[in-house]
Coordinates of C-alpha atoms in Angstrom, one line a residue:
M18 CA 5.8 -125.4 -100.6
F19 CA 8.5 -126.6 -98.0
L20 CA 10.1 -125.0 -95.0
G21 CA 11.9 -121.8 -95.8
P22 CA 12.5 -118.0 -96.0
L23 CA 12.5 -115.9 -99.3
R24 CA 10.2 -118.8 -103.0
T25 CA 20.6 -123.7 -118.3
G26 CA 23.3 -123.6 -120.3
V27 CA 25.1 -120.7 -122.2
Q28 CA 23.8 -120.1 -125.8
L29 CA 25.8 -118.9 -128.6
P30 CA 24.5 -115.9 -130.4
D31 CA 23.8 -118.0 -133.7
R32 CA 21.3 -120.1 -131.7
Y33 CA 19.2 -117.4 -130.6
D34 CA 16.6 -117.7 -133.3
R35 CA 16.2 -121.4 -132.4
L36 CA 15.7 -120.5 -128.8
K37 CA 12.9 -118.2 -129.8
S38 CA 11.4 -120.9 -131.9
A39 CA 11.4 -123.1 -129.0
R40 CA 9.8 -120.6 -126.8
H41 CA 6.9 -120.4 -129.4
D42 CA 6.6 -123.9 -129.8
A43 CA 6.3 -124.5 -126.2
G44 CA 3.2 -122.0 -126.0
V45 CA 5.2 -119.6 -124.0
D46 CA 4.9 -115.8 -125.0
S47 CA 7.3 -113.1 -123.6
M48 CA 5.7 -111.2 -120.7
N49 CA 6.1 -107.9 -122.6
E50 CA 4.4 -109.1 -125.8
P51 CA 0.8 -107.7 -126.2
P52 CA -2.0 -110.1 -125.4
D53 CA -4.2 -111.3 -128.0
R54 CA -7.1 -111.8 -125.9
P55 CA -8.9 -109.4 -123.3
R56 CA -8.2 -109.6 -119.6
I57 CA -11.2 -111.0 -117.7
R58 CA -12.3 -110.3 -114.1
W59 CA -10.9 -113.5 -112.7
G60 CA -7.5 -113.6 -114.5
V61 CA -5.7 -116.9 -114.4
F62 CA -8.2 -118.5 -111.9
T63 CA -10.5 -119.1 -115.0
Q64 CA -7.8 -121.7 -116.1
P65 CA -8.8 -125.1 -114.5
D66 CA -5.2 -126.4 -114.5
F67 CA -3.8 -123.2 -112.6
R68 CA -6.9 -123.5 -110.2
L69 CA -5.6 -127.1 -109.2
L70 CA -2.0 -126.0 -108.8
W71 CA -3.0 -123.0 -106.8
T72 CA -5.3 -125.2 -104.7
G73 CA -2.7 -127.8 -103.9
E74 CA 0.0 -125.1 -103.1
T75 CA -2.4 -123.2 -100.9
V76 CA -3.4 -126.1 -98.7
S77 CA -0.1 -127.6 -98.5
G78 CA 1.3 -124.1 -97.7
L79 CA -0.9 -123.7 -94.7
G80 CA 0.5 -127.1 -93.2
N81 CA 4.0 -126.1 -94.0
S82 CA 3.6 -122.7 -92.3
I83 CA 2.4 -124.6 -89.2
T84 CA 5.6 -126.8 -89.3
V85 CA 7.8 -123.8 -89.6
V86 CA 6.7 -122.9 -86.0
A87 CA 6.0 -126.5 -84.7
L88 CA 9.5 -128.0 -85.4
P89 CA 11.4 -125.5 -83.4
L90 CA 8.9 -125.7 -80.6
I91 CA 9.2 -129.5 -80.5
A92 CA 13.0 -129.1 -80.2
V93 CA 12.9 -126.4 -77.7
D94 CA 10.1 -127.6 -75.5
M95 CA 10.0 -131.3 -75.7
L96 CA 13.8 -132.0 -76.3
D97 CA 15.1 -128.9 -74.1
T98 CA 17.6 -127.8 -77.0
G99 CA 19.4 -124.6 -77.4
S100 CA 19.6 -122.2 -80.2
T101 CA 22.4 -124.0 -81.8
A102 CA 20.4 -127.0 -82.1
V103 CA 17.4 -125.1 -83.5
G104 CA 20.0 -123.5 -86.1
L105 CA 21.3 -127.0 -87.1
L106 CA 17.7 -128.2 -87.5
A107 CA 17.0 -125.3 -89.8
A108 CA 20.1 -125.7 -91.7
A109 CA 19.2 -129.5 -92.4
V110 CA 16.3 -128.4 -94.3
W111 CA 18.4 -126.3 -96.7
L112 CA 21.6 -128.4 -96.9
P113 CA 20.4 -130.6 -99.6
W114 CA 20.3 -127.6 -101.8
L115 CA 24.0 -127.3 -101.6
L116 CA 24.6 -131.1 -102.0
V117 CA 22.4 -132.1 -104.8
G118 CA 20.8 -128.8 -106.2
L119 CA 22.9 -128.8 -109.5
P120 CA 22.6 -132.3 -110.5
V121 CA 18.8 -132.2 -109.8
G122 CA 18.3 -129.1 -112.1
A123 CA 20.0 -130.9 -115.0
W124 CA 17.9 -134.0 -114.3
V125 CA 14.7 -132.3 -114.2
D126 CA 15.2 -130.7 -117.5
R127 CA 15.4 -134.3 -119.0
I128 CA 12.1 -135.7 -117.3
H129 CA 8.4 -134.9 -116.9
K130 CA 7.7 -132.5 -113.9
R131 CA 4.4 -133.7 -112.5
P132 CA 5.2 -137.4 -111.6
L133 CA 8.3 -136.1 -109.8
M134 CA 6.4 -133.5 -107.7
I135 CA 3.8 -136.1 -106.7
A136 CA 6.6 -138.4 -105.6
C137 CA 8.0 -135.7 -103.7
D138 CA 4.7 -134.9 -101.8
L139 CA 4.4 -138.5 -100.7
V140 CA 7.8 -138.6 -99.5
A141 CA 7.0 -135.7 -97.3
V142 CA 4.1 -137.2 -95.9
A143 CA 5.9 -140.4 -94.7
A144 CA 8.7 -138.2 -93.3
L145 CA 6.3 -135.9 -91.4
V146 CA 4.2 -138.6 -90.0
S147 CA 7.1 -140.3 -88.5
I148 CA 7.6 -137.6 -86.0
P149 CA 4.3 -137.8 -84.0
L150 CA 4.3 -141.5 -84.3
A151 CA 7.8 -141.5 -82.5
A152 CA 6.5 -139.1 -80.1
W153 CA 3.7 -141.0 -79.2
L154 CA 6.0 -144.1 -78.7
D155 CA 8.2 -142.0 -76.4
A156 CA 11.1 -142.5 -78.8
L157 CA 11.6 -139.0 -80.4
T158 CA 15.1 -137.8 -80.5
F159 CA 16.8 -134.7 -81.9
Q160 CA 18.5 -136.8 -84.4
H161 CA 15.2 -138.1 -85.6
L162 CA 14.1 -134.4 -86.4
V163 CA 17.2 -133.7 -88.3
V164 CA 17.0 -136.8 -90.4
V165 CA 13.3 -135.8 -91.3
A166 CA 14.4 -132.2 -92.0
L167 CA 17.1 -133.6 -94.3
I168 CA 14.4 -135.9 -96.1
C169 CA 12.0 -133.1 -96.4
G170 CA 14.8 -130.8 -97.6
T171 CA 15.9 -133.3 -100.4
A172 CA 12.2 -133.6 -101.6
A173 CA 12.0 -129.8 -101.6
V174 CA 15.0 -129.5 -104.0
C175 CA 13.3 -131.8 -106.5
F176 CA 9.8 -130.5 -105.9
N177 CA 10.7 -126.8 -106.2
T178 CA 13.1 -127.2 -109.1
A179 CA 10.3 -128.9 -111.0
Y180 CA 7.7 -126.7 -109.8
H181 CA 9.4 -123.4 -111.1
S182 CA 9.6 -125.0 -114.5
Y183 CA 6.1 -126.6 -114.3
I184 CA 4.4 -123.0 -113.7
R185 CA 5.6 -122.2 -117.2
I186 CA 4.0 -125.4 -118.7
V187 CA 0.6 -124.5 -116.9
L188 CA 0.7 -120.7 -117.7
D189 CA 1.9 -118.8 -120.8
G190 CA 4.4 -115.9 -120.5
R191 CA 1.7 -113.3 -120.5
D192 CA 0.1 -114.9 -117.3
L193 CA 3.5 -115.5 -115.6
L194 CA 3.5 -112.3 -113.2
E195 CA -0.2 -112.6 -112.5
G196 CA 0.1 -116.3 -111.7
N197 CA 3.3 -115.8 -109.5
A198 CA 1.5 -113.1 -107.6
K199 CA -1.5 -115.2 -107.1
L200 CA 0.7 -118.2 -105.7
Q201 CA 2.8 -115.7 -103.6
G202 CA -0.3 -114.0 -102.1
S203 CA -1.9 -117.4 -101.2
E204 CA 1.4 -118.5 -99.7
A205 CA 1.6 -115.4 -97.5
A206 CA -2.1 -115.7 -96.4
T207 CA -1.5 -119.2 -95.2
Q208 CA 1.5 -118.1 -93.5
V209 CA -0.6 -115.7 -91.4
A210 CA -2.8 -118.4 -90.3
G211 CA -0.1 -121.1 -89.9
P212 CA 2.0 -119.9 -87.1
G213 CA -1.1 -118.8 -85.1
A214 CA -2.6 -122.1 -85.5
A215 CA 0.8 -123.8 -84.6
G216 CA 0.8 -121.7 -81.5
L217 CA -2.7 -122.6 -80.5
L218 CA -2.3 -126.4 -81.3
A219 CA 1.1 -126.5 -79.4
Q220 CA -0.4 -124.7 -76.6
S221 CA -3.6 -127.0 -76.4
F222 CA -2.5 -130.5 -77.7
G223 CA 1.3 -130.4 -78.1
A224 CA 3.4 -129.3 -81.1
V225 CA 3.6 -132.7 -82.6
T226 CA 0.0 -132.7 -83.4
A227 CA 0.5 -129.9 -85.9
L228 CA 2.7 -132.1 -88.0
V229 CA -0.2 -134.5 -88.8
A230 CA -2.1 -131.7 -90.3
D231 CA 0.8 -130.7 -92.4
A232 CA 1.4 -134.2 -93.6
M233 CA -2.2 -134.5 -94.7
T234 CA -1.8 -131.1 -96.9
F235 CA 0.9 -132.8 -98.9
L236 CA -1.6 -135.5 -99.9
V237 CA -4.1 -132.8 -101.0
S238 CA -1.3 -131.4 -103.0
A239 CA -0.5 -134.6 -104.6
V240 CA -4.1 -135.2 -105.6
C241 CA -4.4 -131.9 -107.1
L242 CA -1.3 -132.4 -109.2
K243 CA -2.6 -135.7 -110.4
R244 CA -5.8 -134.1 -111.7
I245 CA -4.0 -131.3 -113.9
S246 CA -4.7 -132.0 -117.6
V247 CA -1.8 -130.2 -119.2
I248 CA 0.2 -132.4 -121.2
E249 CA 4.1 -132.0 -121.0
Q250 CA 6.1 -132.1 -124.3
H251 CA 8.6 -135.0 -124.7
R252 CA 12.2 -134.0 -124.3
D253 CA 14.6 -133.3 -127.1
P254 CA 16.6 -136.5 -127.5
D255 CA 19.7 -134.6 -128.3
E256 CA 19.5 -132.8 -124.9
E257 CA 19.2 -136.1 -123.1
R258 CA 22.5 -137.3 -124.6
V259 CA 24.4 -134.4 -123.2
P260 CA 26.4 -135.3 -120.4
L261 CA 25.0 -134.4 -117.0
R262 CA 28.3 -132.9 -116.0
R263 CA 28.2 -130.5 -119.0
Q264 CA 24.6 -129.5 -118.4
I265 CA 25.6 -128.5 -114.9
S266 CA 28.5 -126.4 -116.0
D267 CA 26.5 -124.8 -118.6
G268 CA 24.0 -123.7 -116.0
L269 CA 26.7 -122.2 -113.7
R270 CA 28.3 -120.3 -116.6
F271 CA 24.9 -118.9 -117.7
V272 CA 24.0 -117.5 -114.3
G273 CA 27.7 -116.4 -113.7
R274 CA 28.0 -114.4 -116.9
D275 CA 24.6 -112.9 -117.2
R276 CA 24.5 -109.3 -116.1
Y277 CA 21.0 -109.4 -114.8
L278 CA 20.9 -112.9 -113.1
R279 CA 24.3 -112.5 -111.3
P280 CA 23.5 -109.6 -109.1
V281 CA 20.0 -110.9 -108.4
V282 CA 21.5 -114.3 -107.2
T283 CA 24.3 -112.7 -105.3
W284 CA 21.7 -110.5 -103.4
G285 CA 19.6 -113.5 -102.8
A286 CA 22.4 -115.4 -101.2
V287 CA 23.2 -112.6 -98.9
I288 CA 19.6 -111.6 -97.8
N289 CA 18.9 -115.5 -97.4
M290 CA 21.8 -116.0 -95.0
A291 CA 20.7 -112.8 -93.1
L292 CA 17.0 -113.9 -92.9
T293 CA 17.6 -117.4 -91.8
G294 CA 20.2 -116.3 -89.3
Y295 CA 17.7 -114.2 -87.4
Q296 CA 15.0 -116.9 -88.0
A297 CA 17.1 -119.4 -86.4
V298 CA 17.1 -117.6 -83.2
Q299 CA 13.9 -115.7 -83.0
V300 CA 11.8 -118.3 -81.4
V301 CA 14.4 -118.9 -78.7
F302 CA 14.8 -115.1 -78.5
L303 CA 10.9 -114.5 -78.1
V304 CA 10.5 -117.4 -75.6
R305 CA 13.6 -117.0 -73.4
T306 CA 14.3 -113.3 -73.5
V307 CA 11.1 -111.6 -74.2
G308 CA 9.1 -114.3 -72.0
L309 CA 6.2 -115.2 -74.5
N310 CA 4.4 -118.4 -74.5
P311 CA 3.9 -120.5 -77.6
A312 CA 0.6 -119.1 -78.6
M313 CA 2.0 -115.5 -78.5
V314 CA 5.1 -116.6 -80.3
G315 CA 2.9 -118.1 -83.2
L316 CA 0.7 -115.0 -83.2
L317 CA 3.7 -112.5 -83.4
L318 CA 5.2 -114.5 -86.3
T319 CA 2.4 -114.0 -88.4
S320 CA 3.1 -110.2 -88.9
G321 CA 5.8 -111.2 -91.4
S322 CA 3.4 -113.2 -93.6
A323 CA 0.9 -110.4 -93.2
G324 CA 3.5 -108.2 -95.0
G325 CA 3.7 -110.9 -97.5
I326 CA 0.1 -110.8 -98.4
V327 CA 0.5 -106.8 -98.9
G328 CA 3.4 -107.4 -101.0
A329 CA 1.7 -109.9 -103.2
A330 CA -1.2 -107.6 -103.7
V331 CA 1.0 -104.6 -104.6
A332 CA 3.7 -106.4 -106.6
T333 CA 2.1 -105.8 -110.0
R334 CA 1.4 -102.3 -109.3
V335 CA 4.9 -101.5 -108.2
G336 CA 6.0 -103.2 -111.5
R337 CA 3.7 -101.0 -113.5
R338 CA 4.3 -97.9 -111.6
F339 CA 8.0 -97.8 -111.2
G340 CA 9.2 -100.6 -113.5
T341 CA 10.2 -104.2 -112.4
A342 CA 13.9 -103.3 -112.0
R343 CA 13.6 -99.7 -110.5
G344 CA 10.5 -100.7 -108.4
L345 CA 12.5 -103.8 -106.9
L346 CA 15.4 -101.7 -105.9
L347 CA 13.4 -98.9 -104.4
L348 CA 11.2 -101.2 -102.4
Q349 CA 14.3 -103.0 -101.0
V350 CA 15.8 -99.6 -100.1
A351 CA 12.6 -98.7 -98.1
T352 CA 11.9 -101.8 -96.4
A353 CA 15.1 -103.7 -95.5
P354 CA 16.2 -101.1 -92.8
F355 CA 12.9 -102.2 -90.7
A356 CA 14.6 -105.5 -89.8
L357 CA 16.5 -103.5 -87.1
L358 CA 13.4 -103.1 -85.2
L359 CA 13.3 -106.8 -84.4
P360 CA 16.0 -106.9 -81.8
M361 CA 14.5 -103.9 -80.1
T362 CA 11.5 -106.0 -79.1
T363 CA 10.5 -106.1 -75.4
A364 CA 7.5 -107.4 -73.6
G365 CA 4.3 -105.3 -73.4
L366 CA 4.1 -102.4 -76.1
G367 CA 7.5 -103.4 -77.3
L368 CA 6.0 -106.3 -79.2
S369 CA 4.8 -103.9 -81.7
L370 CA 8.5 -103.3 -82.7
F371 CA 8.8 -106.8 -83.8
A372 CA 5.4 -106.9 -85.6
V373 CA 6.1 -103.7 -87.4
G374 CA 9.6 -104.8 -88.5
A375 CA 8.6 -108.2 -89.7
F376 CA 5.6 -106.9 -91.6
V377 CA 7.7 -104.5 -93.5
V378 CA 10.4 -106.7 -94.4
G379 CA 7.7 -109.2 -95.4
I380 CA 6.5 -106.7 -98.0
G381 CA 9.8 -106.3 -99.6
I382 CA 10.6 -110.1 -99.7
S383 CA 7.3 -110.9 -101.2
V384 CA 7.6 -108.4 -104.0
A385 CA 11.1 -109.5 -104.7
N386 CA 10.1 -113.2 -104.9
I387 CA 7.3 -112.3 -107.4
V388 CA 9.4 -110.0 -109.7
V389 CA 12.4 -112.2 -109.6
G390 CA 10.6 -115.4 -110.2
S391 CA 8.6 -114.0 -113.1
F392 CA 11.7 -112.5 -114.6
R393 CA 13.5 -115.8 -114.4
Q394 CA 10.7 -117.8 -115.8
A395 CA 10.1 -115.4 -118.7
Y396 CA 14.0 -114.5 -119.3
C397 CA 15.4 -118.1 -119.5
P398 CA 15.7 -120.4 -122.6
P399 CA 12.7 -122.8 -122.0
H400 CA 14.4 -126.1 -122.5
M401 CA 17.1 -125.1 -120.0
L402 CA 15.0 -123.4 -117.3
G403 CA 15.5 -126.2 -114.9
R404 CA 19.1 -125.8 -114.9
V405 CA 18.7 -122.0 -114.5
V406 CA 16.3 -122.4 -111.5
A407 CA 18.6 -124.9 -109.8
T408 CA 21.7 -123.0 -110.3
A409 CA 20.2 -119.7 -109.0
M410 CA 18.3 -121.4 -106.1
M411 CA 21.3 -123.5 -105.2
I412 CA 23.5 -120.4 -104.8
N413 CA 20.6 -118.6 -103.0
H414 CA 20.0 -121.6 -100.8
S415 CA 23.8 -122.5 -100.1
T416 CA 24.1 -119.6 -97.7
I417 CA 20.9 -120.8 -95.7
P418 CA 22.6 -123.3 -93.8
L419 CA 25.4 -121.1 -93.0
G420 CA 23.0 -118.3 -91.9
S421 CA 21.0 -120.8 -89.6
L422 CA 24.1 -122.2 -88.0
L423 CA 25.6 -118.7 -87.5
G424 CA 22.4 -117.3 -85.9
G425 CA 22.1 -120.4 -83.6
V426 CA 25.8 -120.3 -82.5
L427 CA 25.8 -116.6 -82.0
G428 CA 22.5 -116.9 -79.8
D429 CA 24.2 -119.4 -77.7
V430 CA 27.9 -117.5 -77.6
V431 CA 26.8 -113.8 -77.4
G432 CA 23.3 -113.9 -76.3
Y433 CA 19.9 -114.0 -78.2
R434 CA 19.5 -110.3 -78.6
P435 CA 23.0 -109.5 -79.8
A436 CA 22.6 -112.3 -82.2
M437 CA 19.4 -110.7 -83.4
W438 CA 21.2 -107.3 -83.8
I439 CA 24.1 -108.9 -85.8
T440 CA 22.0 -110.8 -88.2
T441 CA 19.4 -108.1 -88.9
G442 CA 22.4 -105.7 -89.2
I443 CA 23.2 -107.5 -92.5
V444 CA 19.5 -107.4 -93.8
A445 CA 19.4 -103.7 -93.6
P446 CA 22.0 -102.7 -96.1
S447 CA 21.7 -105.7 -98.4
W448 CA 20.1 -103.6 -101.0
L449 CA 23.4 -102.2 -101.8
V450 CA 24.2 -105.4 -104.0
L451 CA 21.2 -104.5 -106.2
A452 CA 22.1 -100.9 -106.4
A453 CA 25.6 -101.8 -107.6
S454 CA 23.9 -103.7 -110.6
P455 CA 22.6 -102.5 -114.1
M456 CA 19.2 -102.6 -112.3
R457 CA 19.9 -98.9 -110.8
R458 CA 20.0 -97.6 -114.4
E459 CA 17.0 -99.4 -116.0
H460 CA 13.3 -99.1 -115.7
D461 CA 12.3 -102.9 -116.1
L462 CA 14.2 -106.2 -116.1
P463 CA 14.3 -107.8 -119.6
Q464 CA 11.7 -110.5 -120.6
T465 CA 13.8 -112.0 -123.6
Y466 CA 17.3 -113.5 -123.3
E467 CA 19.8 -111.5 -125.4
P468 CA 23.2 -113.3 -125.5
Q469 CA 25.2 -110.1 -126.2
Q470 CA 23.6 -108.0 -124.0
A471 CA 23.3 -110.2 -121.2
H472 CA 26.9 -110.9 -121.0
A473 CA 28.0 -107.4 -121.6
E474 CA 30.1 -105.8 -118.9
S475 CA 27.9 -103.9 -116.1

């Protein structure tokens, strides 16, 4: 829902039966259990609460994909900044994950998710509207952009942590893979339209105009969330008495010891650093090295999102044909090296290199988001999902500010094209992290947490 690249506690063996009971009481069935109702044509879209969730996410996703292009264009065109400043701006969006991600995860496990998500939407509206207001008053500064990025990033930490747990409240376990595929597909579709719309708006009316549309989409998201009828269960009073510090450490231990989550989280941290590294410099690279205007930049950046649409469409088929573990690994081996086409981009026919590279990489990232997200939601103990999500996303996102700053600094120090070569050179072999994990020997990722198996040596 917000700007970005790639979308618990340790339980002892004698508590596993209680975890399965909690999963059943919460109305969540494992994804690998046989369904007790026939599949119908429209699937999860027949559920009103999911339709509201999907509508809010899709509309706000369109606005957010506009902002992904608009903010760097404002910094480059209006404030005449270099790639280091653009990298700093991108890092500010993700820095809150490193600062407050873990305590937010434990906090989210204690409270109802929907009111928090609505509040985050409204905070984002206020922050984004302040940019065009300051621009129209001729008072916009780069510091203002950084503050807004920090505010939106903090709201994103709270929203996304609650959101990943809330999907499991709206949908049961049998629908998680389909529901995540639908949400990922609509997100990718809006990212195709968003950058192109941002480029055209920036060319015609100025980049700040795009942020007004983005702010309004967060209002739509808040209204849709308000109308969802599902009732969240009250939290266990015993859990609320557990010290926050202990809940945080439990989440870290769970992810660190689990033989499935640990390599997936490590790979996510590596790929996010590399992706944001080249994303931090790609707008400046396309404008100042390749010589494109804002409209062409926005159009070219839609190629990665188009790949995301294809990835969302084939994710379930890949899982069924090759297995969720083997399919994820094979697809990363096949798609990640295409990132090396991006720094080869030149004007004219050479633009196709960027389009093809971003498109194929987008397929791999989209499928990974769906498979990993569905695996985590089904696999983790329900009452600790917020901590698992926050721990995993904190680790994944902690490398994003580093990657953004690295890409920006490299752009100014060694040049924009060499910076693209260095960062995409990390993307290409990133699949080796997954190949070194138990995933290489298994057909599917597990859908039920088994303490002894999960903590076994790889």
